[in-house]
Coordinates of C-alpha atoms in Angstrom, one line a residue:
X138 CA 16.7 -26.4 28.0
X139 CA 16.6 -29.0 25.2
X140 CA 18.7 -28.5 22.1
X141 CA 16.2 -30.6 20.0
X142 CA 12.7 -29.6 19.2
X143 CA 10.0 -30.4 16.6
X144 CA 9.7 -26.8 15.6
X145 CA 12.0 -23.8 16.0
X146 CA 10.3 -20.5 15.4
X147 CA 12.6 -17.6 14.4
X148 CA 10.8 -14.3 15.4
X149 CA 8.5 -13.6 18.4
X150 CA 6.3 -11.0 16.7
X151 CA 2.6 -11.3 15.8
X152 CA 2.8 -14.4 13.6
X153 CA 5.6 -16.2 15.4
X154 CA 4.1 -15.9 18.9
X155 CA 0.6 -16.9 17.5
X156 CA 2.2 -20.0 15.9
X157 CA 3.9 -20.9 19.2
X158 CA 0.6 -20.8 21.0
X159 CA -1.1 -22.9 18.4
X160 CA 1.7 -25.5 18.5
X161 CA 1.5 -25.9 22.3
X162 CA -2.2 -26.4 21.9
X163 CA -1.6 -29.5 19.8
X164 CA 1.3 -30.8 21.9
X165 CA 4.2 -30.1 19.5
X166 CA 7.5 -29.3 21.2
X167 CA 8.6 -25.8 20.1
X168 CA 11.2 -23.2 20.8
X169 CA 10.6 -19.5 20.2
X170 CA 13.6 -17.4 19.3
X171 CA 13.0 -13.8 20.2
X172 CA 15.2 -10.7 19.6
X173 CA 13.9 -8.8 22.7
X174 CA 14.7 -9.5 26.3
X175 CA 12.1 -10.8 28.7
X176 CA 9.8 -8.1 29.9
X177 CA 10.1 -6.1 26.7
X178 CA 7.8 -6.2 23.6
X179 CA 9.2 -6.3 20.1
X180 CA 9.1 -3.0 18.2
X181 CA 6.3 -4.3 16.0
X182 CA 3.9 -4.0 19.0
X183 CA 3.6 -0.2 18.8
X184 CA 0.6 2.1 18.5
X185 CA -0.5 0.8 15.1
X186 CA -4.1 -0.2 14.8
X187 CA -4.6 -3.8 13.7
X188 CA -7.8 -4.7 11.9
X189 CA -8.6 -8.3 12.7
X190 CA -10.8 -10.0 10.2
X191 CA -13.7 -12.2 11.6
X192 CA -11.6 -15.3 10.8
X193 CA -8.7 -13.9 12.8
X194 CA -11.0 -13.1 15.8
X195 CA -12.3 -16.6 15.7
X196 CA -8.8 -18.1 15.8
X197 CA -7.4 -15.8 18.4
X198 CA -10.4 -16.5 20.7
X199 CA -9.8 -20.2 20.3
X200 CA -6.1 -19.7 21.2
X201 CA -7.1 -17.8 24.3
X202 CA -5.5 -14.5 23.2
X203 CA -8.5 -12.2 22.7
X204 CA -9.5 -12.9 26.3
X205 CA -6.2 -11.4 27.4
X206 CA -6.7 -8.0 25.8
X207 CA -6.6 -5.2 28.5
X208 CA -9.2 -3.1 26.6
X209 CA -12.1 -4.0 24.5
X210 CA -11.5 -4.1 20.7
X211 CA -13.6 -1.9 18.4
X212 CA -16.1 -3.8 16.3
X213 CA -16.3 -2.9 12.6
X214 CA -20.0 -3.1 11.8
X215 CA -20.0 -1.0 8.6
X216 CA -17.4 -0.2 5.9
X217 CA -17.6 2.9 3.7
X218 CA -15.1 3.2 0.8
X219 CA -14.9 6.1 -1.7
X220 CA -12.2 7.8 -3.8
X221 CA -11.5 11.4 -4.1
X222 CA -12.4 12.7 -7.5
X223 CA -14.6 9.7 -8.5
X224 CA -18.3 9.2 -8.1
X225 CA -19.7 6.0 -6.6
X226 CA -18.9 4.4 -3.3
X227 CA -19.1 1.0 -1.6
X228 CA -21.1 0.7 1.6
X229 CA -21.2 -2.6 3.5
X230 CA -23.2 -3.5 6.6
X231 CA -22.4 -6.6 8.6
X232 CA -26.0 -7.0 9.5
X233 CA -26.9 -7.5 5.9
X234 CA -24.8 -10.7 6.0
X235 CA -26.2 -12.0 9.3
X236 CA -23.0 -11.0 11.1
X237 CA -22.6 -8.8 14.2
X238 CA -19.3 -7.3 12.7
X239 CA -16.8 -7.8 9.9
X240 CA -13.9 -7.6 12.2
X241 CA -12.4 -5.9 15.2
X242 CA -9.8 -3.2 15.7
X243 CA -7.0 -3.8 18.2
X244 CA -4.0 -1.7 19.1
X245 CA -0.8 -3.5 18.3
X246 CA 0.7 -2.9 21.7
X247 CA -2.4 -4.3 23.5
X248 CA -2.2 -7.3 21.3
X249 CA 1.5 -7.8 22.1
X250 CA 0.7 -7.7 25.8
X251 CA -2.1 -10.2 25.3
X252 CA 0.2 -12.6 23.4
X253 CA 2.8 -12.3 26.1
X254 CA 0.3 -13.1 28.8
X255 CA -0.8 -16.1 26.9
X256 CA 2.7 -17.3 26.2
X257 CA 3.5 -17.1 29.9
X258 CA 0.8 -19.7 30.5
X259 CA 2.6 -22.3 28.4
X260 CA 5.3 -23.8 30.6
X261 CA 6.3 -26.4 28.0
X262 CA 7.2 -23.7 25.4
X263 CA 11.0 -23.1 25.2
X264 CA 11.8 -19.4 24.8
X265 CA 15.3 -18.0 24.0
X266 CA 15.5 -14.3 24.5
X267 CA 17.2 -12.1 23.7
X268 CA 18.6 -14.3 20.9
X269 CA 19.2 -14.0 17.2
X270 CA 19.5 -16.3 14.3
X271 CA 23.0 -16.2 12.8
X272 CA 23.0 -19.1 10.3
X273 CA 22.0 -22.6 9.2
X274 CA 23.9 -25.8 9.4
X275 CA 23.5 -29.2 7.8
X276 CA 20.6 -31.6 8.1
X277 CA 21.7 -34.5 10.2
X278 CA 19.4 -37.5 11.2
X279 CA 16.3 -35.5 10.2
X280 CA 17.2 -32.4 12.2
X281 CA 18.2 -29.0 10.7
X282 CA 21.1 -27.4 12.6
X283 CA 20.4 -23.7 13.5
X284 CA 23.1 -21.4 14.8
X285 CA 21.9 -18.8 17.3
X286 CA 23.6 -16.2 19.5
X287 CA 22.5 -15.0 22.9
X288 CA 24.1 -13.3 25.9
X289 CA 25.9 -16.6 26.7
X290 CA 27.5 -16.9 23.3
X291 CA 26.8 -19.0 20.2
X292 CA 24.8 -22.2 20.3
X293 CA 23.6 -24.8 17.8
X294 CA 20.0 -25.9 18.0
X295 CA 18.4 -28.9 16.2
X296 CA 14.9 -28.7 14.8
X297 CA 12.8 -31.0 12.6
X298 CA 11.3 -27.8 11.1
X299 CA 12.6 -24.3 11.2
X300 CA 10.0 -21.5 10.8
X301 CA 11.0 -18.1 9.5
X302 CA 8.6 -15.6 11.1
X303 CA 11.3 -12.9 11.2
X304 CA 9.7 -10.2 9.0
X305 CA 10.3 -8.5 5.7
X306 CA 14.1 -8.7 5.9
X307 CA 14.0 -12.4 6.9
X308 CA 17.4 -13.7 7.9
X309 CA 16.2 -17.3 7.5
X310 CA 15.0 -16.5 3.9
X311 CA 18.4 -15.1 3.1
X312 CA 20.2 -18.1 4.6
X313 CA 18.1 -20.4 2.5
X314 CA 19.0 -18.5 -0.7
X315 CA 15.3 -17.7 -1.5
X316 CA 14.9 -14.6 -3.6
X317 CA 12.2 -12.1 -3.5
X318 CA 10.1 -10.0 -5.9
X319 CA 9.8 -6.4 -4.8
X320 CA 7.7 -3.4 -5.7
X321 CA 8.1 0.0 -4.1
X322 CA 4.8 1.9 -4.0
X323 CA 6.7 5.1 -3.4
X324 CA 4.3 5.8 -0.5
X325 CA 4.8 6.3 3.2
X326 CA 2.0 5.3 5.6
X327 CA 1.4 7.3 8.7
X328 CA -0.5 5.9 11.7
X329 CA -1.8 7.5 14.8
X330 CA -4.7 7.7 17.2
X331 CA -7.2 10.6 16.8
X332 CA -10.2 11.8 18.7
X333 CA -13.2 13.3 16.9
X334 CA -16.2 15.2 18.1
X335 CA -18.2 12.1 17.2
X336 CA -17.3 8.8 18.9
X337 CA -16.9 5.8 16.6
X338 CA -20.2 4.1 15.7
X339 CA -18.6 1.0 14.2
X340 CA -18.0 2.4 10.7
X341 CA -14.6 2.1 9.1
X342 CA -14.1 4.9 6.7
X343 CA -11.7 4.5 3.8
X344 CA -10.9 7.3 1.4
X345 CA -8.7 6.6 -1.5
X346 CA -6.5 9.2 -3.2
X347 CA -3.7 9.5 -5.8
X348 CA -1.1 9.4 -3.0
X349 CA -2.5 6.5 -1.0
X350 CA -5.4 5.6 1.3
X351 CA -6.7 7.4 4.4
X352 CA -8.7 5.3 6.8
X353 CA -10.4 5.9 10.1
X354 CA -10.9 2.7 12.1
X355 CA -13.2 2.5 15.1
X356 CA -11.2 1.7 18.2
X357 CA -12.8 0.5 21.4
X358 CA -11.6 3.5 23.4
X359 CA -13.8 6.1 21.8
X360 CA -10.9 7.1 19.5
X361 CA -10.2 6.3 15.8
X362 CA -7.1 4.7 14.5
X363 CA -6.0 6.7 11.5
X364 CA -4.0 5.4 8.6
X365 CA -2.8 8.1 6.1
X366 CA -0.8 7.4 3.0
X367 CA 1.3 10.1 1.4
X368 CA 3.7 10.2 -1.5
X369 CA 7.3 9.3 -0.4
X370 CA 8.7 12.7 -1.2
X371 CA 6.2 14.3 1.1
X372 CA 6.8 12.1 4.1
X373 CA 9.4 14.3 5.8
X374 CA 7.2 17.4 5.5
X375 CA 4.2 15.6 6.8
X376 CA 6.1 14.3 9.8
X377 CA 7.3 17.8 10.5
X378 CA 3.7 19.2 10.7
X379 CA 2.5 20.4 14.1
X380 CA -0.6 18.8 15.4
X381 CA -3.0 21.5 14.1
X382 CA -1.6 21.2 10.6
X383 CA -1.6 17.4 10.8
X384 CA -5.2 17.3 11.8
X385 CA -6.1 19.8 9.1
X386 CA -4.5 17.5 6.5
X387 CA -6.4 14.5 7.8
X388 CA -9.6 16.4 7.8
X389 CA -9.1 17.4 4.2
X390 CA -8.4 13.8 3.3
X391 CA -11.4 12.2 5.0
X392 CA -13.9 15.0 5.0
X393 CA -16.4 15.4 7.8
X394 CA -17.8 11.9 7.9
X395 CA -16.7 11.4 11.5
X396 CA -17.1 15.0 12.5
X397 CA -14.3 17.4 13.4
X398 CA -11.0 15.8 14.3
X399 CA -9.9 17.3 17.6
X400 CA -6.6 15.8 18.7
X401 CA -4.0 13.3 17.6
X402 CA -1.6 11.1 19.4
X403 CA 2.0 10.6 18.2
X404 CA 2.3 9.6 14.6
X405 CA 4.7 7.0 13.1
X406 CA 5.7 6.4 9.5
X407 CA 6.3 3.3 7.5
X408 CA 7.6 3.1 3.9
X409 CA 5.3 0.9 1.8
X410 CA 6.9 -1.9 -0.2
X411 CA 5.6 -5.2 -1.4
X412 CA 8.1 -8.0 -0.9
X413 CA 7.1 -11.5 -2.1
X414 CA 9.2 -14.5 -1.4
X415 CA 9.7 -16.7 -4.5
X416 CA 9.3 -19.9 -2.4
X417 CA 7.5 -20.6 0.8
X418 CA 9.3 -23.8 1.8
X419 CA 12.8 -25.3 1.6
X420 CA 14.4 -28.4 3.1
X421 CA 13.0 -28.5 6.7
X422 CA 12.1 -24.9 6.6
X423 CA 9.1 -22.7 6.0
X424 CA 8.4 -19.0 5.7
X425 CA 5.3 -17.3 7.3
X426 CA 3.8 -13.9 7.5
X427 CA 5.9 -10.9 6.3
X428 CA 8.9 -13.2 5.7
X429 CA 6.7 -14.9 3.0
X430 CA 4.9 -11.8 1.8
X431 CA 4.9 -8.2 2.9
X432 CA 1.9 -6.6 1.2
X433 CA 0.2 -3.2 0.8
X434 CA -1.9 -2.5 3.9
X435 CA -4.9 -1.5 1.7
X436 CA -7.7 -3.7 3.0
X437 CA -5.7 -4.5 6.2
X438 CA -4.9 -8.0 5.1
X439 CA -1.2 -8.4 6.2
X440 CA -1.4 -9.9 9.7
X441 CA -4.7 -11.7 8.9
X442 CA -2.9 -13.5 6.0
X443 CA 0.1 -14.3 8.1
X444 CA -2.0 -15.8 10.9
X445 CA -3.7 -18.0 8.4
X446 CA -0.2 -19.1 7.3
X447 CA 0.6 -20.1 10.9
X448 CA -2.7 -21.8 11.6
X449 CA -2.5 -23.8 8.4
X450 CA 0.9 -25.1 9.4
X451 CA -0.2 -25.9 12.9
X452 CA -3.2 -27.8 11.5
X453 CA -1.0 -29.9 9.3
X454 CA 1.3 -30.6 12.3
X455 CA -1.6 -32.0 14.4
X456 CA -1.1 -35.5 13.1
X457 CA 1.9 -37.5 14.4
X458 CA 4.9 -37.7 12.3
X459 CA 8.0 -35.8 11.1
X460 CA 7.3 -32.0 11.5
X461 CA 9.7 -31.2 8.6
X462 CA 8.8 -34.0 6.2
X463 CA 8.8 -33.0 2.5
X464 CA 5.2 -34.2 2.0
X465 CA 4.0 -31.9 4.8
X466 CA 5.8 -28.9 3.5
X467 CA 4.5 -29.5 0.0
X468 CA 1.0 -29.8 1.4
X469 CA 1.5 -26.5 3.2
X470 CA 2.6 -24.7 0.1
X471 CA -0.4 -26.1 -1.9
X472 CA -2.9 -25.2 0.8
X473 CA -1.7 -21.6 1.0
X474 CA -1.6 -21.0 -2.7
X475 CA -5.1 -19.7 -3.4
X476 CA -5.5 -17.5 -0.3
X477 CA -2.0 -16.0 -0.7
X478 CA -2.5 -15.3 -4.5
X479 CA -5.9 -13.8 -4.1
X480 CA -5.0 -11.6 -1.1
X481 CA -1.8 -10.3 -2.8
X482 CA -3.8 -9.6 -6.0
X483 CA -6.5 -7.8 -4.1
X484 CA -4.2 -5.5 -2.0
X485 CA -1.6 -4.8 -4.6
X486 CA -3.9 -4.4 -7.5
X487 CA -6.3 -2.2 -5.7
X488 CA -3.4 0.0 -4.4
X489 CA -2.1 0.5 -8.0
X490 CA -5.5 1.1 -9.5
X491 CA -6.8 3.6 -6.8
X492 CA -3.5 5.5 -6.7
X493 CA -3.3 6.0 -10.5
X494 CA -4.3 9.6 -11.3
X495 CA -4.7 9.0 -15.0
X496 CA -7.9 10.9 -16.0
X497 CA -9.1 8.0 -18.3
X498 CA -9.2 5.7 -15.3
X499 CA -11.6 7.8 -13.3
X500 CA -14.9 6.7 -15.0
X501 CA -13.7 3.1 -14.9
X502 CA -13.0 3.3 -11.2
X503 CA -16.3 5.0 -10.6
X504 CA -18.2 2.3 -12.5
X505 CA -16.2 -0.3 -10.5
X506 CA -17.3 1.2 -7.2
X507 CA -20.9 1.3 -8.4
X508 CA -20.8 -2.3 -9.7
X509 CA -19.3 -3.5 -6.4
X510 CA -22.1 -1.8 -4.5
X511 CA -24.8 -3.2 -6.7
X512 CA -23.7 -6.7 -7.6
X513 CA -22.5 -10.0 -6.3
X514 CA -19.0 -8.7 -6.3
X515 CA -19.9 -7.2 -3.0
X516 CA -20.2 -10.7 -1.5
X517 CA -16.8 -11.7 -2.8
X518 CA -15.3 -8.5 -1.2
X519 CA -17.0 -9.3 2.1
X520 CA -15.8 -12.8 2.2
X521 CA -12.2 -11.8 1.5
X522 CA -12.2 -9.0 4.0
X523 CA -13.5 -11.3 6.7
X524 CA -10.6 -13.7 6.0
X525 CA -12.6 -16.5 4.3
X526 CA -10.4 -17.1 1.2
X527 CA -9.0 -20.3 -0.1
X528 CA -8.6 -23.3 2.2
X529 CA -9.5 -21.7 5.5
X530 CA -7.9 -23.2 8.7
X531 CA -10.4 -24.8 11.1
X532 CA -9.8 -22.3 13.9
X533 CA -10.5 -19.4 11.6
X534 CA -13.8 -21.1 10.7
X535 CA -14.7 -21.2 14.4
X536 CA -14.2 -25.0 14.6
X537 CA -12.3 -26.7 17.4
X538 CA -9.0 -28.3 16.4

């Protein structure tokens, strides 16, 4: 296995694996550093329900990943948003915009298996697993030294460009000395699969409350993916609920829009924090996905934003030349600026506004919902939710690279 590559990707999760596939598509030599052993999926590929924006579906189809899903995704054909205690609501229909759907819902584990199946079709891709990043060395002759450890001991790899796709607590970001700005929403997000007396009809229901959002996402297996936000100090009590009490809590949060909730699969909990890297690039290094920005899940923008990070980088690397050149990295940071800023502002701002229980805000929120339903703001919301913000990568637009 070569010790020198164009691109070394630290992290084999959703964004890192997607970038590896995109780089192989354009002929760049790459090495994927993965923490899990062969035959095992990273912990991120669990029972969470991923809402893929239309731009994401376009790109993952072009990369040959959507075709590897073992079960059909659930199309989101309508979106219904309301807030407890406020009047007004937002209702969006894809057909009104000449689209068959706004996006599709995929189970994270199914997506992980599809990515793995696609990675196995790429014989030129180097994969080191299980292996972990332990530190950076000097830049010598245009290559960044990267120290890694696997079951054979410590090694030094050399890459023109090192990519940190290693999550919120990014080791690469720390090694580069890049700081972060953090905000703790004091919420915990529960996710599970639920079955209702009514099968999903393509509607994604989102109900906003003082303690966080609750959403029912239409899966492709006649179940809903549920997302339920609670105040942090309630999380242990909610986790301890038996299934009947858990379903009753969900029913009270979402009402009867999808009928009676009948059963739930296992639930998992995730504390909600926003962690924003203060820089996206450094000498021969770049941060993507959650290593660059971990955002509130309201609007389901996290992975979609991270994938656009990866595809923008891959698009810039299509042309021949030094993969870690300063000009390329500056171009990357510039291209990601608008999309990143708008998406962070949308998810974080909406989370703060909708969870604020101040009585004076209620009429303003209600007017905002009515205005969004009645004006051109709706088109802006649709475009953003479908992943068409800023300088959109070609594959997201459905164009061949």
